[in-house]
Coordinates of C-alpha atoms in Angstrom, one line a residue:
M13 CA -11.6 34.2 0.1
K14 CA -15.1 34.8 1.5
T15 CA -16.1 38.4 2.2
S16 CA -19.2 40.0 3.5
R17 CA -20.3 43.7 3.6
K18 CA -20.0 45.2 7.0
P19 CA -23.1 46.8 8.5
W20 CA -21.5 50.3 8.3
L21 CA -21.0 49.8 4.6
A22 CA -24.7 48.8 4.1
E23 CA -25.7 52.0 5.9
C24 CA -23.4 54.1 3.8
L25 CA -24.9 52.6 0.6
V26 CA -28.5 53.2 1.8
C27 CA -27.5 56.7 2.8
A28 CA -25.9 57.4 -0.6
L29 CA -29.0 56.2 -2.4
E30 CA -31.3 58.4 -0.3
L31 CA -29.0 61.4 -0.8
N32 CA -28.8 60.8 -4.6
L33 CA -32.7 60.5 -4.7
A34 CA -33.0 63.7 -2.8
N35 CA -30.5 65.4 -5.1
R36 CA -32.4 64.3 -8.2
N37 CA -35.7 65.6 -6.8
G38 CA -34.2 69.0 -6.3
F39 CA -34.1 68.7 -2.5
H40 CA -30.5 69.5 -1.8
D41 CA -28.3 72.1 -0.2
E42 CA -24.6 72.5 0.4
V43 CA -24.6 70.1 3.3
T44 CA -26.3 67.4 1.3
A45 CA -23.9 67.9 -1.6
R46 CA -20.9 67.5 0.7
L47 CA -22.3 64.4 2.3
I48 CA -22.8 62.9 -1.1
K49 CA -19.1 63.5 -2.0
E50 CA -17.9 62.0 1.4
V51 CA -20.1 58.9 1.2
T52 CA -19.1 58.3 -2.5
L53 CA -15.4 58.7 -1.5
I54 CA -15.8 56.2 1.3
I55 CA -17.4 53.7 -1.0
A56 CA -14.7 54.2 -3.6
V57 CA -11.9 53.7 -1.1
W58 CA -13.5 50.6 0.3
A59 CA -13.9 49.2 -3.2
L60 CA -10.3 49.8 -4.0
L61 CA -9.1 48.2 -0.8
H62 CA -11.4 45.3 -1.3
A63 CA -10.1 44.7 -4.8
R64 CA -6.5 44.9 -3.6
A65 CA -7.2 42.4 -0.8
L66 CA -8.7 40.0 -3.3
L67 CA -5.7 40.3 -5.5
L68 CA -3.2 39.7 -2.7
W69 CA -5.2 36.7 -1.5
K70 CA -5.2 35.2 -5.0
T71 CA -1.5 35.8 -5.3
Y72 CA -0.9 34.2 -1.9
E73 CA -3.1 31.2 -2.8
S74 CA -1.4 30.7 -6.1
K75 CA 2.1 30.4 -4.5
T76 CA 3.4 27.0 -5.4
M77 CA 6.6 25.1 -4.9
R78 CA 7.8 26.9 -8.0
D79 CA 8.4 29.9 -5.7
V80 CA 10.9 27.8 -3.6
V81 CA 14.5 27.4 -4.7
F82 CA 16.0 24.2 -3.4
I83 CA 19.8 24.2 -2.7
I84 CA 21.1 20.7 -2.0
Q85 CA 24.3 21.0 0.1
S86 CA 26.2 18.5 -2.0
Q87 CA 29.8 17.7 -2.4
R88 CA 32.1 16.9 -5.3
N89 CA 33.0 13.3 -4.3
S90 CA 31.3 10.7 -6.5
F91 CA 29.4 9.1 -3.6
H92 CA 28.0 12.4 -2.5
V93 CA 27.1 13.4 -6.1
R94 CA 25.0 10.2 -6.3
Q95 CA 23.3 10.9 -3.0
A96 CA 22.4 14.5 -4.0
E97 CA 21.0 13.2 -7.4
K98 CA 18.8 10.8 -5.6
L99 CA 17.3 13.6 -3.5
R100 CA 16.8 15.8 -6.6
K101 CA 15.0 13.0 -8.5
D102 CA 12.8 12.3 -5.5
L103 CA 11.8 16.0 -5.3
L104 CA 11.0 16.0 -9.0
L105 CA 8.9 12.8 -8.8
Q106 CA 6.8 14.4 -6.0
I107 CA 6.3 17.5 -8.0
Q108 CA 5.2 15.4 -11.0
A109 CA 2.7 13.6 -8.8
L110 CA 1.3 16.9 -7.6
Q111 CA 1.0 18.1 -11.2
E112 CA 2.9 21.3 -10.5
S113 CA 5.6 23.1 -12.4
P114 CA 9.0 21.9 -11.3
P115 CA 10.9 24.2 -8.8
V116 CA 14.5 25.2 -9.2
I117 CA 16.7 22.6 -7.7
R118 CA 20.5 23.2 -7.6
L119 CA 23.3 21.1 -6.3
L120 CA 25.6 23.3 -4.4
Y121 CA 28.9 22.0 -5.8
T122 CA 27.8 22.8 -9.3
L123 CA 27.1 26.5 -8.7
S124 CA 30.6 27.7 -9.1
D125 CA 34.3 26.8 -8.8
N126 CA 34.6 28.7 -5.5
E127 CA 35.8 26.4 -2.8
G128 CA 34.1 28.5 -0.2
D129 CA 30.5 28.0 -1.5
W130 CA 29.9 25.2 1.1
S131 CA 30.1 27.9 3.8
I132 CA 26.9 29.4 2.3
L133 CA 27.6 33.1 3.1
P134 CA 29.9 33.6 0.0
L135 CA 27.1 32.1 -2.1
L136 CA 24.4 34.5 -1.0
P137 CA 25.2 37.3 -3.6
Y138 CA 24.9 34.7 -6.4
L139 CA 21.6 33.4 -5.0
S140 CA 20.2 37.0 -4.7
S141 CA 21.2 37.9 -8.3
Q142 CA 19.7 34.7 -9.7
F143 CA 16.6 34.3 -7.7
G144 CA 16.1 37.5 -5.7
K145 CA 13.2 38.8 -7.9
N146 CA 11.1 35.9 -8.9
S147 CA 11.3 33.6 -5.9
S148 CA 10.0 33.6 -2.3
W149 CA 12.3 31.2 -0.4
I150 CA 15.7 29.5 -0.5
M151 CA 15.4 26.1 1.1
F152 CA 18.7 24.4 2.0
L153 CA 18.7 20.6 2.2
E154 CA 21.4 18.1 3.2
E155 CA 21.9 15.0 1.0
D156 CA 20.2 12.8 3.7
T157 CA 17.3 15.2 4.2
R158 CA 14.0 13.7 3.2
V159 CA 11.2 16.1 2.1
K160 CA 7.4 15.8 1.9
L161 CA 6.8 18.6 -0.6
Q162 CA 3.1 19.1 0.0
K163 CA 3.6 19.4 3.8
L164 CA 6.5 21.7 3.2
H165 CA 4.4 23.9 1.0
Q166 CA 1.8 24.2 3.7
V167 CA 4.4 25.1 6.3
L168 CA 6.0 27.9 4.2
K169 CA 2.5 29.4 3.5
K170 CA 2.2 30.2 7.2
F171 CA 5.0 32.8 6.9
D172 CA 4.7 36.1 5.1
H173 CA 7.4 35.7 2.4
T174 CA 7.7 39.5 1.9
K175 CA 9.3 39.8 5.4
E176 CA 12.7 38.5 6.7
W177 CA 12.5 34.9 7.9
F178 CA 15.2 32.4 9.1
L179 CA 13.5 29.1 9.6
G180 CA 14.7 25.8 10.9
K181 CA 14.9 23.2 13.7
P182 CA 16.7 24.9 16.6
L183 CA 19.7 23.5 18.4
H184 CA 21.3 25.1 21.4
D185 CA 24.4 24.5 23.6
E186 CA 24.0 23.2 27.1
E187 CA 27.3 24.9 28.1
S188 CA 29.7 27.2 26.4
T189 CA 32.0 25.2 24.1
I190 CA 35.3 25.6 22.3
I191 CA 33.8 24.9 18.9
H192 CA 31.6 28.0 19.3
H193 CA 34.5 30.1 20.7
Y194 CA 32.7 30.1 24.1
V195 CA 30.1 32.7 23.0
F196 CA 27.1 33.3 25.2
S197 CA 29.1 31.8 28.1
E198 CA 26.7 33.4 30.6
N199 CA 23.6 31.8 29.0
P200 CA 24.6 29.3 26.3
T201 CA 21.0 28.0 25.9
S202 CA 19.8 31.4 24.8
F203 CA 21.1 31.3 21.2
K204 CA 19.5 29.0 18.7
Y205 CA 21.0 27.7 15.5
P206 CA 19.6 25.3 12.9
D207 CA 20.1 21.6 12.6
F208 CA 21.0 21.4 8.9
S209 CA 19.8 17.8 8.7
A210 CA 16.2 19.0 9.0
G211 CA 16.5 21.5 6.2
W212 CA 16.5 25.3 6.8
A213 CA 15.1 28.2 4.9
L214 CA 15.7 31.9 4.2
S215 CA 13.1 34.3 2.8
I216 CA 14.2 36.2 -0.3
P217 CA 14.1 39.6 1.5
L218 CA 16.6 38.3 4.0
V219 CA 18.8 36.8 1.3
N220 CA 18.8 40.1 -0.6
R221 CA 19.7 42.1 2.4
L222 CA 22.5 39.8 3.4
A223 CA 23.8 39.7 -0.1
S224 CA 23.9 43.5 -0.2
K225 CA 25.7 43.5 3.1
I226 CA 28.3 41.0 1.9
E227 CA 29.0 43.0 -1.2
Q228 CA 29.4 46.2 0.8
E229 CA 31.4 44.6 3.7
P230 CA 33.4 41.6 2.4
L231 CA 33.4 38.6 4.7
K232 CA 36.3 38.4 7.2
S233 CA 39.2 36.0 6.5
D234 CA 38.5 33.7 9.4
F235 CA 38.0 30.0 10.4
T236 CA 34.9 28.1 9.6
I237 CA 34.4 25.5 12.3
D238 CA 30.7 24.8 12.9
L239 CA 29.0 26.2 9.9
K240 CA 25.4 26.1 11.2
H241 CA 26.3 28.1 14.3
E242 CA 28.4 30.6 12.3
V243 CA 25.6 31.2 9.7
A244 CA 23.1 31.9 12.5
L245 CA 25.5 34.3 14.2
Y246 CA 26.0 36.2 11.0
I247 CA 22.3 36.5 10.3
W248 CA 21.5 37.5 13.9
E249 CA 24.2 40.3 13.6
D250 CA 24.3 41.1 17.4
G251 CA 20.6 41.5 17.5
K252 CA 20.2 43.6 14.4
G253 CA 18.9 40.7 12.3
P254 CA 16.3 38.0 12.8
R255 CA 16.8 35.1 15.2
L256 CA 16.1 31.5 14.1
T257 CA 12.3 30.8 14.0
A258 CA 11.6 27.3 15.2
V259 CA 9.4 25.2 12.8
P260 CA 8.2 22.0 14.4
E261 CA 7.5 20.4 11.1
L262 CA 11.2 20.5 10.2
C263 CA 12.4 17.3 11.9
T264 CA 15.3 14.9 12.3
L265 CA 13.2 11.9 13.0
P266 CA 13.8 8.8 10.9
E267 CA 11.7 9.1 7.8
H268 CA 9.5 6.0 8.6
S269 CA 9.1 6.8 12.3
P270 CA 5.5 6.8 13.6
G271 CA 6.3 10.2 15.2
A272 CA 7.1 11.7 11.9
Q273 CA 3.6 12.0 10.5
H274 CA 3.4 15.7 11.2
C275 CA 6.9 16.3 9.7
A276 CA 7.6 18.1 6.4
T277 CA 11.2 16.9 6.6
T278 CA 12.9 13.9 8.1
V279 CA 16.3 12.2 7.8
N280 CA 17.4 9.0 6.1
S281 CA 16.9 6.5 8.9
R282 CA 20.0 4.5 7.9
S283 CA 23.6 5.8 8.2
P284 CA 25.8 5.3 5.1
Q285 CA 26.7 1.8 4.2
C286 CA 27.0 0.8 0.5
G287 CA 27.8 -2.9 0.6
Q288 CA 30.2 -5.0 2.6
P289 CA 32.3 -3.0 5.1
V290 CA 35.9 -2.4 4.1
K291 CA 38.0 -5.1 5.7
S292 CA 40.1 -4.1 8.7
D293 CA 43.3 -5.3 7.1
N294 CA 42.7 -2.8 4.3
I295 CA 43.0 0.2 6.6
F296 CA 46.4 1.2 8.0
V297 CA 46.0 3.1 11.2
A298 CA 48.7 5.7 12.3
V299 CA 48.5 7.0 15.8
K300 CA 50.6 10.2 16.5
T301 CA 51.9 10.3 20.1
C302 CA 55.0 11.5 22.1
K303 CA 56.9 10.2 25.0
K304 CA 55.0 12.3 27.7
F305 CA 51.7 10.6 26.7
H306 CA 53.0 7.0 26.5
S307 CA 51.7 6.2 30.0
D308 CA 48.3 7.9 29.9
R309 CA 46.9 8.3 26.4
V310 CA 48.3 5.2 24.7
P311 CA 46.8 2.8 27.3
V312 CA 43.4 4.3 26.5
V313 CA 43.8 3.5 22.8
K314 CA 44.8 0.0 23.7
K315 CA 41.9 -0.5 26.1
T316 CA 39.2 0.8 23.7
W317 CA 39.4 1.1 19.9
G318 CA 42.9 -0.1 19.3
K319 CA 41.7 -3.7 19.7
Q320 CA 39.6 -3.2 16.6
A321 CA 42.5 -2.5 14.4
T322 CA 44.4 -5.1 12.4
L323 CA 47.2 -2.8 11.2
L324 CA 48.2 -0.1 13.6
E325 CA 51.4 1.7 14.5
Y326 CA 52.3 4.3 17.1
Y327 CA 54.6 7.1 15.9
S328 CA 56.5 9.0 18.6
D329 CA 59.7 11.0 19.2
Y330 CA 60.9 8.1 21.3
A331 CA 61.1 4.4 20.4
D332 CA 59.5 2.5 23.3
P333 CA 59.5 -1.3 22.6
S334 CA 57.0 -2.0 25.3
I335 CA 54.2 -0.3 23.3
P336 CA 55.8 -0.4 20.7
T337 CA 56.3 3.1 19.3
I338 CA 58.3 4.0 16.2
N339 CA 60.6 7.1 16.1
L340 CA 60.3 8.6 12.6
G341 CA 63.3 10.9 13.3
V342 CA 61.1 14.0 13.6
P343 CA 61.5 16.0 16.9
N344 CA 58.3 16.4 18.9
T345 CA 56.6 19.8 18.7
E346 CA 54.1 21.3 21.1
R347 CA 51.8 22.0 18.2
G348 CA 51.3 21.4 14.5
H349 CA 53.0 18.1 14.0
C350 CA 53.3 18.7 10.2
G351 CA 56.8 17.0 10.0
K352 CA 55.5 13.9 11.7
T353 CA 52.4 13.6 9.6
F354 CA 54.3 13.9 6.3
A355 CA 56.7 11.3 7.5
I356 CA 53.7 9.0 8.1
L357 CA 52.5 9.7 4.5
R358 CA 55.9 8.7 3.1
R359 CA 56.0 5.6 5.3
F360 CA 52.5 4.6 4.1
L361 CA 53.7 4.5 0.5
S362 CA 56.9 2.6 1.3
S363 CA 57.6 -1.1 1.6
A364 CA 57.9 -0.7 5.4
V365 CA 54.2 -1.3 6.0
P366 CA 51.6 -3.6 4.3
K367 CA 49.9 -2.1 1.3
T368 CA 46.4 -1.0 2.0
D369 CA 43.8 1.1 0.1
W370 CA 43.2 3.4 3.1
L371 CA 45.2 5.4 5.7
L372 CA 43.7 6.7 8.9
I373 CA 45.8 9.2 10.9
V374 CA 44.6 10.0 14.4
D375 CA 45.9 11.7 17.6
D376 CA 46.6 9.7 20.7
D377 CA 43.5 11.3 22.3
T378 CA 41.2 10.5 19.4
L379 CA 38.4 8.1 20.2
I380 CA 37.1 6.2 17.1
S381 CA 34.9 3.3 16.1
L382 CA 36.8 1.3 13.4
P383 CA 33.7 -0.9 12.6
R384 CA 31.7 2.2 11.8
L385 CA 34.5 3.7 9.8
Q386 CA 34.8 0.4 7.8
A387 CA 31.1 0.6 7.0
L388 CA 31.3 4.2 6.0
L389 CA 34.3 3.6 3.7
S390 CA 32.2 1.1 1.8
C391 CA 30.6 4.1 0.1
Y392 CA 33.8 5.5 -1.2
D393 CA 36.0 4.5 -4.2
S394 CA 39.6 4.0 -3.1
S395 CA 40.8 4.5 -6.7
E396 CA 39.7 8.1 -6.4
A397 CA 41.6 10.8 -4.4
V398 CA 39.5 10.7 -1.2
C399 CA 40.2 12.9 1.9
L400 CA 37.5 12.3 4.5
G401 CA 36.8 13.6 7.9
E402 CA 35.3 16.7 9.6
R403 CA 35.8 19.6 7.3
Y404 CA 36.9 23.0 8.5
G405 CA 37.7 26.1 6.5
Y406 CA 40.0 29.1 6.5
G407 CA 39.4 32.4 4.7
L408 CA 36.6 30.9 2.6
G409 CA 35.0 34.3 2.1
Q410 CA 38.3 35.5 0.6
G411 CA 39.2 32.5 -1.6
G412 CA 40.7 30.4 1.1
Y413 CA 40.7 26.6 1.5
S414 CA 39.1 23.7 3.3
Y415 CA 40.9 21.1 5.4
I416 CA 40.1 17.9 7.4
T417 CA 40.6 18.8 11.1
G418 CA 43.1 16.4 12.5
G419 CA 41.7 15.6 16.0
G420 CA 38.6 13.8 14.6
G421 CA 40.7 11.6 12.4
M422 CA 41.9 12.1 8.8
V423 CA 41.2 9.4 6.2
F424 CA 43.1 9.2 2.9
S425 CA 42.8 6.8 0.0
R426 CA 46.1 5.6 -1.3
E427 CA 45.5 7.6 -4.5
A428 CA 45.2 10.8 -2.4
V429 CA 48.5 10.2 -0.6
V430 CA 50.2 9.5 -4.0
Q431 CA 48.9 12.8 -5.4
L432 CA 49.9 14.8 -2.3
L433 CA 53.5 13.5 -2.3
V434 CA 54.0 13.6 -6.1
S435 CA 52.9 17.2 -6.1
G436 CA 55.9 18.2 -3.9
C437 CA 53.6 19.3 -1.1
K438 CA 55.6 19.7 2.1
C439 CA 55.7 21.4 5.5
Y440 CA 57.2 24.9 5.8
S441 CA 58.2 23.8 9.3
N442 CA 57.9 20.7 11.5
D443 CA 55.5 22.5 13.8
A444 CA 53.2 23.8 11.1
P445 CA 49.6 22.8 11.4
D446 CA 49.5 19.5 9.5
D447 CA 45.8 19.5 8.7
M448 CA 45.9 23.1 7.3
V449 CA 49.0 22.5 5.2
L450 CA 47.4 19.4 3.8
G451 CA 44.3 21.5 3.0
M452 CA 46.3 24.1 1.1
C453 CA 48.0 21.3 -0.9
L454 CA 44.7 19.6 -1.7
N455 CA 43.2 23.0 -2.7
A456 CA 46.1 23.5 -5.1
L457 CA 45.6 20.0 -6.6
Q458 CA 41.8 20.6 -6.8
V459 CA 41.3 17.4 -4.8
P460 CA 38.0 17.8 -2.8
V461 CA 38.0 17.7 0.9
T462 CA 35.0 15.5 1.8
H463 CA 33.0 16.2 4.9
S464 CA 31.3 13.7 7.1
P465 CA 29.4 15.0 10.2
L466 CA 30.1 11.7 11.9
F467 CA 33.7 12.8 12.7
H468 CA 34.0 15.2 15.6
Q469 CA 37.0 17.4 16.6
A470 CA 35.7 17.8 20.2
R471 CA 34.0 15.8 23.0
P472 CA 30.3 14.7 23.0
E473 CA 29.4 17.4 25.5
D474 CA 30.7 20.1 23.2
Y475 CA 27.8 19.4 20.7
A476 CA 24.1 19.9 21.1
K477 CA 22.3 16.8 22.3
E478 CA 19.7 16.8 19.6
F479 CA 22.5 17.0 17.0
L480 CA 24.1 13.8 18.2
V481 CA 20.9 11.9 18.8
H482 CA 20.3 11.2 15.1
Q483 CA 23.9 10.1 14.5
S484 CA 26.0 7.0 14.8
P485 CA 29.2 8.9 15.4
V486 CA 32.5 7.7 14.1
S487 CA 34.9 9.7 16.3
F488 CA 35.4 12.2 19.1
H489 CA 38.5 14.0 20.3
K490 CA 40.1 15.1 23.6
H491 CA 40.3 13.5 27.1
W492 CA 39.9 16.9 28.9
N493 CA 37.6 16.6 31.9
I494 CA 36.1 13.3 30.8
D495 CA 36.5 9.6 31.3
P496 CA 37.6 8.6 27.8
V497 CA 36.9 4.9 28.3
A498 CA 33.3 5.7 29.5
V499 CA 32.8 8.0 26.5
F500 CA 34.0 5.3 24.1
N501 CA 31.7 2.7 25.7
K502 CA 28.7 5.1 25.6
W503 CA 29.1 6.6 22.1
L504 CA 31.3 4.4 20.0
K505 CA 31.1 0.8 21.1
D506 CA 28.6 -1.4 19.3
K507 CA 27.1 -4.6 20.7
N508 CA 27.5 -6.1 17.2
T509 CA 30.1 -5.4 14.5
D510 CA 27.8 -3.9 12.0
G511 CA 29.2 -0.5 12.5
L512 CA 26.8 2.2 11.1
Q513 CA 24.1 -0.3 10.2
N514 CA 22.1 0.3 13.3
G515 CA 20.8 3.6 12.0
T516 CA 19.5 6.7 14.0
K517 CA 17.7 7.2 17.2
E518 CA 14.5 9.0 18.0
E519 CA 14.7 12.7 18.8
L520 CA 15.0 13.8 22.4

């Protein structure tokens, strides 16, 4: 840090010397003595402030990646463990190349046995107690986030870590949406929330304050639907807390994109595929429907993604040979459909249908790309208990459970279905919410619910444009106020059959 004496300081020093000289020669009075004291005091205060400024600057300059705690938002499924480990090793290799001390890197799923840790807020008291005194930042990364540590260090140095900061790449809604409970309906673009794919950061003062608040006011027992939005809402606290600060260097561009040169973070430019796609005749597809939707929803399935399936059955409250549909003997219910779903699980394990490794259960208004699902499933081991889809949560702050929301499609390995039925898991009523009942049973069995952001419970317009632009979506849900065939053709239909292989797009 370069410093130079100000003109006024030089004048004070000259003045002090002259006064001292006069004093020594016996030429002094009370006024002179008082001036000597005042000038000496000014110089002493300046020297103290100058020394403190130098100390603060040296402390600031010495901040390294050691002051950042990395939390990789990992999952317990073996594929996701491998992905998180790859990211951890990459970070350590970069640190080694920079010849710095290694930072703290933690995989989220290893931090505790609490199912709700993935919803971040229940984890904050732990992070505060472990890192609240000796660290500056908590940096959250998804498994597919790619990081340039040197650039990230430069970015974080721009912010005073002693203050409260919430950093990320901002997303916003174009219109009020059901997945965000229609908040900010008058001006949906006004509220910004982070795209987790780009990484996001909390300064330690903010972590400590939020942790204290959670300990004093326990989290409500509520639904977790879109985590990134709900975390931002909690931090904002109706205007009492900080809003998200946009950081241009936190990006969701493909990592090797020419436009990503300025980025500290990027995303893996290829969507998951781990070998040959699972064959279509190894996925049994079950479509839940009812008589009143035979004439409008079922034709959409047949016109779009149904043609991609090798093994598909429609389950209804009415046997219609023209489709055909199968009546499982479960009365139709206006909601829940738990009885029908469990009848499907039992049928899947019976000799009534061909034996496959995978079961996909969807609603009759689900839109899905089976080639992309086949590519995605190549990353998962069907001999494990796998339950895959868009993960929601209930009561996670109070020891609740996670579940795969049904509208976006629920994928089960045969082993998962076996464990569910052998456990005695069952519906408490035919109209109980099937996805939530399954979530409770999986939680009791300690079978992980595996999240993929490529499944979607709602329509494309219910999600931020910049969130979808770096995805190759697997599914959407609902026909409300849309042309479902047009949505399928735009978002889910591939010109080739390579499914997820095409990778991501450039940012908007």
